[in-house]
Amino acid sequence: MDSSSPSPISLPDQKPKKTFVDSLMDSATTPHRTPSFKEDTYHLHNLKPSEKKALQELKDKLTTTSDDDNASMWGIPLLPPTATTEKSDVILLKFLRARDFRVQDSLNMLLKCLSWRKDFGADSIVEEDLGFKELEGLVAYMNGWRVQVLERGIKMLHLRPGGINSIIQVTDLKDMPKRELRVASNHILSLFQDNYPEMVARKIFINVPWYFSMLYSMFSPFLTQRTKSKFVLSKEGNVAETLYKYIRPEDVPVQYGGLSRPSDLNNGPPKPASEFTVKGGEKVNIQIEGIEAGATITWDIVVGGWDLEYSAEYVPIANGSYSIAVEKTRKMGPTEEAVHNSYTAKEAGKLVLSVDNSVSRKRKVASYRYLVRKSGAVM
């Protein structure tokens, strides 16, 4: 594109999207963003007659076979008279769906899960200090930690008809030794499939090494087709593009090509970002206009897998004024995190953020956001 004119960027709808609590990298609560995904309904009026019958049968069988009158999961009683019908129905339907509404198989799975949760202490692990505070929002490998992150994510779910009832789980496999990856993969997948049915909407593996396909072929026969359909594999260099399909960029950590920094948690809900695409051979100019004299503009911008040139320029609107190079043109490396910067304008004008992908043929996803402050006001 001609660098002298603004790029005709078609930005997506900025309607706020809820987020998921991602696990092992970060977990966030949000509806799945791809149009092909539709979370299972938990409204009883949407169930088929056979499914309603199976739900009632499972309730009856659980009542007669359970040794624990106070059986519960995630703080939700499963048996009458203390059972909260709507919430307990959501949990029971998850077990039924995991076993294609085969009642006896669903009951066996449920009883084994209850036993595992009691033996493992899954309900109490949420509040335990496992010594990995520095890994909050990053990457986790230890088994106890993995369960804790899952449990914390599920605690944030609504677990009610029409609510947010599943999470997206992201696992970073970068630099994980082959042997450890084999052991961890078997554990993660069995844990996920056997004890958290339908709690994970998508299981995303990022920075997948070349040998992972061989490991996957070994353990995939032991997984149900429904479980396998939830897997998403992303090779190194393709992380941001994959994550943007499922998670808003303001909720993706900066080390994975997003805009979220740990310090953002202290500032309330993140400001929504705008997404755009940088085609191969293209230069994109983002123009932020209407900036008044004395105003301070703060911005974040990132391109997944950068490997292109970036610059920022302030252009006053007054005749005879000169453009100001706020950030000189520089080559951004493939692993560089999002740019975060600010500028106080002495004159009214506009800020132009430029990303130049003209020497590459690869299409890249990108996002940005900004905030303008003047005299205590925010634009």
mmCIF file of C-alpha atoms in Angstrom, residues 28-252:
data_model
loop_
_atom_site.group_PDB
_atom_site.id
_atom_site.type_symbol
_atom_site.label_atom_id
_atom_site.label_comp_id
_atom_site.label_asym_id
_atom_site.label_seq_id
_atom_site.Cartn_x
_atom_site.Cartn_y
_atom_site.Cartn_z
ATOM 1 C CA ALA A 28 -9.765 -17.055 30.603
ATOM 2 C CA THR A 29 -13.570 -17.304 30.527
ATOM 3 C CA THR A 30 -15.089 -16.375 27.110
ATOM 4 C CA PRO A 31 -17.363 -17.854 24.462
ATOM 5 C CA HIS A 32 -15.516 -19.588 21.658
ATOM 6 C CA ARG A 33 -14.784 -17.091 18.886
ATOM 7 C CA THR A 34 -14.906 -19.270 15.794
ATOM 8 C CA PRO A 35 -18.291 -19.404 14.052
ATOM 9 C CA SER A 36 -18.219 -23.197 13.821
ATOM 10 C CA PHE A 37 -18.278 -23.614 17.599
ATOM 11 C CA LYS A 38 -21.505 -23.890 19.528
ATOM 12 C CA GLU A 39 -21.389 -24.813 23.181
ATOM 13 C CA ASP A 40 -23.812 -27.521 24.246
ATOM 14 C CA THR A 41 -27.017 -26.133 25.669
ATOM 15 C CA TYR A 42 -27.983 -26.901 29.234
ATOM 16 C CA HIS A 43 -31.578 -25.704 28.982
ATOM 17 C CA LEU A 44 -33.812 -28.705 29.624
ATOM 18 C CA HIS A 45 -36.354 -27.577 27.020
ATOM 19 C CA ASN A 46 -33.675 -27.991 24.338
ATOM 20 C CA LEU A 47 -32.952 -31.600 25.249
ATOM 21 C CA LYS A 48 -34.321 -34.461 23.202
ATOM 22 C CA PRO A 49 -36.859 -36.691 24.990
ATOM 23 C CA SER A 50 -34.288 -39.479 25.157
ATOM 24 C CA GLU A 51 -31.773 -37.109 26.734
ATOM 25 C CA LYS A 52 -34.264 -35.935 29.353
ATOM 26 C CA LYS A 53 -34.996 -39.561 30.165
ATOM 27 C CA ALA A 54 -31.288 -40.345 30.498
ATOM 28 C CA LEU A 55 -30.807 -37.389 32.851
ATOM 29 C CA GLN A 56 -33.585 -38.595 35.141
ATOM 30 C CA GLU A 57 -32.249 -42.155 35.073
ATOM 31 C CA LEU A 58 -28.792 -40.936 36.031
ATOM 32 C CA LYS A 59 -30.256 -38.996 38.958
ATOM 33 C CA ASP A 60 -32.145 -42.075 40.134
ATOM 34 C CA LYS A 61 -29.137 -44.375 39.816
ATOM 35 C CA LEU A 62 -26.836 -41.904 41.567
ATOM 36 C CA THR A 63 -29.294 -41.613 44.453
ATOM 37 C CA THR A 64 -29.446 -45.387 44.953
ATOM 38 C CA THR A 65 -25.756 -46.207 44.408
ATOM 39 C CA SER A 66 -23.837 -43.337 46.009
ATOM 40 C CA ASP A 67 -22.396 -44.005 49.461
ATOM 41 C CA ASP A 68 -22.191 -40.275 50.171
ATOM 42 C CA ASP A 69 -25.470 -38.473 50.786
ATOM 43 C CA ASN A 70 -23.567 -35.178 50.531
ATOM 44 C CA ALA A 71 -21.893 -35.937 47.194
ATOM 45 C CA SER A 72 -20.903 -32.716 45.465
ATOM 46 C CA MET A 73 -18.593 -31.310 42.799
ATOM 47 C CA TRP A 74 -17.193 -27.782 42.705
ATOM 48 C CA GLY A 75 -19.354 -26.892 45.680
ATOM 49 C CA ILE A 76 -22.562 -28.028 43.981
ATOM 50 C CA PRO A 77 -24.580 -30.794 45.733
ATOM 51 C CA LEU A 78 -25.592 -33.572 43.342
ATOM 52 C CA LEU A 79 -28.225 -35.367 45.417
ATOM 53 C CA PRO A 80 -31.574 -34.246 46.838
ATOM 54 C CA PRO A 81 -32.688 -32.607 49.021
ATOM 55 C CA THR A 82 -29.715 -30.215 48.958
ATOM 56 C CA ALA A 83 -29.113 -30.389 45.201
ATOM 57 C CA THR A 84 -29.549 -27.133 43.300
ATOM 58 C CA THR A 85 -31.423 -28.545 40.341
ATOM 59 C CA GLU A 86 -30.194 -26.251 37.560
ATOM 60 C CA LYS A 87 -26.524 -26.397 38.578
ATOM 61 C CA SER A 88 -26.507 -30.117 39.364
ATOM 62 C CA ASP A 89 -28.237 -30.794 36.030
ATOM 63 C CA VAL A 90 -25.399 -29.009 34.201
ATOM 64 C CA ILE A 91 -22.809 -31.234 35.882
ATOM 65 C CA LEU A 92 -24.763 -34.441 35.286
ATOM 66 C CA LEU A 93 -25.327 -33.498 31.640
ATOM 67 C CA LYS A 94 -21.580 -33.057 31.195
ATOM 68 C CA PHE A 95 -20.995 -36.648 32.285
ATOM 69 C CA LEU A 96 -23.836 -37.852 30.064
ATOM 70 C CA ARG A 97 -22.498 -36.034 27.017
ATOM 71 C CA ALA A 98 -19.005 -37.382 27.650
ATOM 72 C CA ARG A 99 -20.471 -40.885 27.370
ATOM 73 C CA ASP A 100 -22.985 -40.195 24.593
ATOM 74 C CA PHE A 101 -25.894 -40.380 27.067
ATOM 75 C CA ARG A 102 -25.188 -43.987 28.018
ATOM 76 C CA VAL A 103 -26.501 -43.862 31.561
ATOM 77 C CA GLN A 104 -24.521 -46.695 33.164
ATOM 78 C CA ASP A 105 -21.255 -45.577 31.588
ATOM 79 C CA SER A 106 -21.955 -42.019 32.738
ATOM 80 C CA LEU A 107 -22.687 -43.213 36.270
ATOM 81 C CA ASN A 108 -19.461 -45.244 36.431
ATOM 82 C CA MET A 109 -17.481 -42.228 35.219
ATOM 83 C CA LEU A 110 -19.170 -39.953 37.746
ATOM 84 C CA LEU A 111 -18.530 -42.296 40.690
ATOM 85 C CA LYS A 112 -14.862 -42.725 39.723
ATOM 86 C CA CYS A 113 -14.494 -38.965 39.460
ATOM 87 C CA LEU A 114 -16.066 -38.434 42.891
ATOM 88 C CA SER A 115 -13.655 -41.000 44.338
ATOM 89 C CA TRP A 116 -10.651 -39.369 42.627
ATOM 90 C CA ARG A 117 -11.614 -35.904 43.843
ATOM 91 C CA LYS A 118 -11.897 -37.164 47.421
ATOM 92 C CA ASP A 119 -8.556 -39.028 47.317
ATOM 93 C CA PHE A 120 -6.722 -36.177 45.583
ATOM 94 C CA GLY A 121 -8.281 -33.436 47.693
ATOM 95 C CA ALA A 122 -9.342 -31.532 44.591
ATOM 96 C CA ASP A 123 -11.790 -29.294 46.451
ATOM 97 C CA SER A 124 -9.196 -28.034 48.923
ATOM 98 C CA ILE A 125 -6.306 -27.620 46.490
ATOM 99 C CA VAL A 126 -7.776 -24.382 45.130
ATOM 100 C CA GLU A 127 -6.576 -22.380 48.140
ATOM 101 C CA GLU A 128 -3.278 -24.199 48.707
ATOM 102 C CA ASP A 129 0.044 -22.445 48.139
ATOM 103 C CA LEU A 130 1.987 -24.848 45.946
ATOM 104 C CA GLY A 131 5.009 -22.562 45.682
ATOM 105 C CA PHE A 132 4.412 -21.479 42.093
ATOM 106 C CA LYS A 133 3.097 -17.942 42.569
ATOM 107 C CA GLU A 134 5.620 -16.663 40.018
ATOM 108 C CA LEU A 135 3.942 -18.847 37.396
ATOM 109 C CA GLU A 136 0.524 -17.212 37.784
ATOM 110 C CA GLY A 137 -0.747 -16.474 34.276
ATOM 111 C CA LEU A 138 2.263 -18.138 32.658
ATOM 112 C CA VAL A 139 3.277 -21.760 32.160
ATOM 113 C CA ALA A 140 2.776 -24.611 34.595
ATOM 114 C CA TYR A 141 4.094 -28.170 34.476
ATOM 115 C CA MET A 142 3.612 -29.749 37.896
ATOM 116 C CA ASN A 143 0.660 -32.102 38.320
ATOM 117 C CA GLY A 144 -0.656 -30.474 41.499
ATOM 118 C CA TRP A 145 -0.398 -27.076 39.975
ATOM 119 C CA ARG A 146 -2.183 -28.251 36.851
ATOM 120 C CA VAL A 147 -5.152 -29.468 38.891
ATOM 121 C CA GLN A 148 -5.167 -26.261 40.914
ATOM 122 C CA VAL A 149 -5.289 -24.091 37.791
ATOM 123 C CA LEU A 150 -8.104 -26.199 36.363
ATOM 124 C CA GLU A 151 -10.051 -26.031 39.607
ATOM 125 C CA ARG A 152 -9.619 -22.268 39.851
ATOM 126 C CA GLY A 153 -10.802 -21.867 36.285
ATOM 127 C CA ILE A 154 -13.895 -23.983 36.884
ATOM 128 C CA LYS A 155 -14.695 -21.974 40.031
ATOM 129 C CA MET A 156 -15.132 -18.965 37.750
ATOM 130 C CA LEU A 157 -17.655 -20.699 35.521
ATOM 131 C CA HIS A 158 -21.375 -20.130 35.937
ATOM 132 C CA LEU A 159 -22.349 -23.812 35.732
ATOM 133 C CA ARG A 160 -25.953 -22.956 34.982
ATOM 134 C CA PRO A 161 -28.140 -23.129 31.862
ATOM 135 C CA GLY A 162 -27.304 -20.311 29.480
ATOM 136 C CA GLY A 163 -24.126 -19.366 31.360
ATOM 137 C CA ILE A 164 -20.427 -19.830 30.641
ATOM 138 C CA ASN A 165 -19.912 -23.516 31.364
ATOM 139 C CA SER A 166 -16.520 -24.432 29.900
ATOM 140 C CA ILE A 167 -12.980 -23.112 29.597
ATOM 141 C CA ILE A 168 -10.254 -22.950 26.985
ATOM 142 C CA GLN A 169 -7.041 -24.613 28.131
ATOM 143 C CA VAL A 170 -3.708 -23.663 26.569
ATOM 144 C CA THR A 171 -0.527 -25.699 27.034
ATOM 145 C CA ASP A 172 2.858 -24.359 25.915
ATOM 146 C CA LEU A 173 5.157 -27.187 24.788
ATOM 147 C CA LYS A 174 8.149 -25.011 23.931
ATOM 148 C CA ASP A 175 11.498 -26.447 25.045
ATOM 149 C CA MET A 176 9.840 -29.365 26.823
ATOM 150 C CA PRO A 177 12.099 -32.473 26.558
ATOM 151 C CA LYS A 178 10.637 -35.361 24.603
ATOM 152 C CA ARG A 179 10.568 -37.757 27.549
ATOM 153 C CA GLU A 180 8.907 -35.244 29.874
ATOM 154 C CA LEU A 181 6.456 -34.329 27.146
ATOM 155 C CA ARG A 182 5.442 -37.964 26.728
ATOM 156 C CA VAL A 183 4.801 -38.398 30.449
ATOM 157 C CA ALA A 184 3.076 -35.028 30.812
ATOM 158 C CA SER A 185 0.894 -35.557 27.736
ATOM 159 C CA ASN A 186 -0.406 -38.888 28.999
ATOM 160 C CA HIS A 187 -1.176 -37.401 32.378
ATOM 161 C CA ILE A 188 -2.771 -34.203 31.090
ATOM 162 C CA LEU A 189 -5.016 -35.994 28.644
ATOM 163 C CA SER A 190 -6.172 -38.720 31.004
ATOM 164 C CA LEU A 191 -6.799 -36.140 33.716
ATOM 165 C CA PHE A 192 -8.705 -33.941 31.283
ATOM 166 C CA GLN A 193 -10.801 -36.744 29.797
ATOM 167 C CA ASP A 194 -11.613 -38.747 32.934
ATOM 168 C CA ASN A 195 -12.214 -36.093 35.576
ATOM 169 C CA TYR A 196 -13.230 -32.896 33.779
ATOM 170 C CA PRO A 197 -15.825 -33.997 31.208
ATOM 171 C CA GLU A 198 -17.049 -31.196 28.946
ATOM 172 C CA MET A 199 -15.305 -28.616 31.138
ATOM 173 C CA VAL A 200 -12.805 -27.796 28.409
ATOM 174 C CA ALA A 201 -14.236 -26.358 25.209
ATOM 175 C CA ARG A 202 -10.877 -26.415 23.436
ATOM 176 C CA LYS A 203 -7.491 -27.837 24.425
ATOM 177 C CA ILE A 204 -4.867 -25.773 22.586
ATOM 178 C CA PHE A 205 -1.251 -26.930 22.365
ATOM 179 C CA ILE A 206 1.113 -24.160 21.253
ATOM 180 C CA ASN A 207 4.758 -24.270 20.143
ATOM 181 C CA VAL A 208 4.234 -27.916 19.233
ATOM 182 C CA PRO A 209 7.540 -29.691 18.407
ATOM 183 C CA TRP A 210 7.887 -31.904 15.339
ATOM 184 C CA TYR A 211 7.919 -35.141 17.367
ATOM 185 C CA PHE A 212 4.598 -34.404 19.094
ATOM 186 C CA SER A 213 2.683 -35.940 16.195
ATOM 187 C CA MET A 214 4.360 -39.274 16.928
ATOM 188 C CA LEU A 215 3.426 -39.066 20.601
ATOM 189 C CA TYR A 216 -0.108 -38.102 19.706
ATOM 190 C CA SER A 217 -0.466 -41.145 17.468
ATOM 191 C CA MET A 218 0.474 -43.326 20.462
ATOM 192 C CA PHE A 219 -2.083 -42.012 22.942
ATOM 193 C CA SER A 220 -4.881 -40.912 20.578
ATOM 194 C CA PRO A 221 -6.411 -44.442 20.345
ATOM 195 C CA PHE A 222 -7.206 -44.181 24.060
ATOM 196 C CA LEU A 223 -9.126 -40.936 23.639
ATOM 197 C CA THR A 224 -12.758 -40.605 22.668
ATOM 198 C CA GLN A 225 -13.597 -38.937 19.375
ATOM 199 C CA ARG A 226 -15.354 -36.176 21.315
ATOM 200 C CA THR A 227 -12.178 -35.474 23.282
ATOM 201 C CA LYS A 228 -9.992 -35.456 20.178
ATOM 202 C CA SER A 229 -12.331 -33.012 18.460
ATOM 203 C CA LYS A 230 -11.463 -30.439 21.120
ATOM 204 C CA PHE A 231 -7.715 -30.449 20.365
ATOM 205 C CA VAL A 232 -6.008 -27.616 18.494
ATOM 206 C CA LEU A 233 -2.302 -27.901 17.615
ATOM 207 C CA SER A 234 -0.197 -24.855 16.771
ATOM 208 C CA LYS A 235 3.419 -24.959 15.646
ATOM 209 C CA GLU A 236 6.016 -22.436 16.780
ATOM 210 C CA GLY A 237 5.661 -19.168 14.907
ATOM 211 C CA ASN A 238 1.907 -19.586 14.548
ATOM 212 C CA VAL A 239 0.883 -19.003 18.157
ATOM 213 C CA ALA A 240 -0.770 -15.585 17.950
ATOM 214 C CA GLU A 241 -2.815 -16.486 14.880
ATOM 215 C CA THR A 242 -4.104 -19.603 16.641
ATOM 216 C CA LEU A 243 -4.887 -17.947 19.969
ATOM 217 C CA TYR A 244 -6.675 -14.996 18.342
ATOM 218 C CA LYS A 245 -9.238 -17.433 16.973
ATOM 219 C CA TYR A 246 -10.290 -18.328 20.497
ATOM 220 C CA ILE A 247 -9.212 -15.546 22.862
ATOM 221 C CA ARG A 248 -9.414 -11.760 22.621
ATOM 222 C CA PRO A 249 -5.924 -10.216 22.085
ATOM 223 C CA GLU A 250 -6.236 -8.120 25.255
ATOM 224 C CA ASP A 251 -6.502 -11.397 27.186
ATOM 225 C CA VAL A 252 -3.540 -13.112 25.467
#
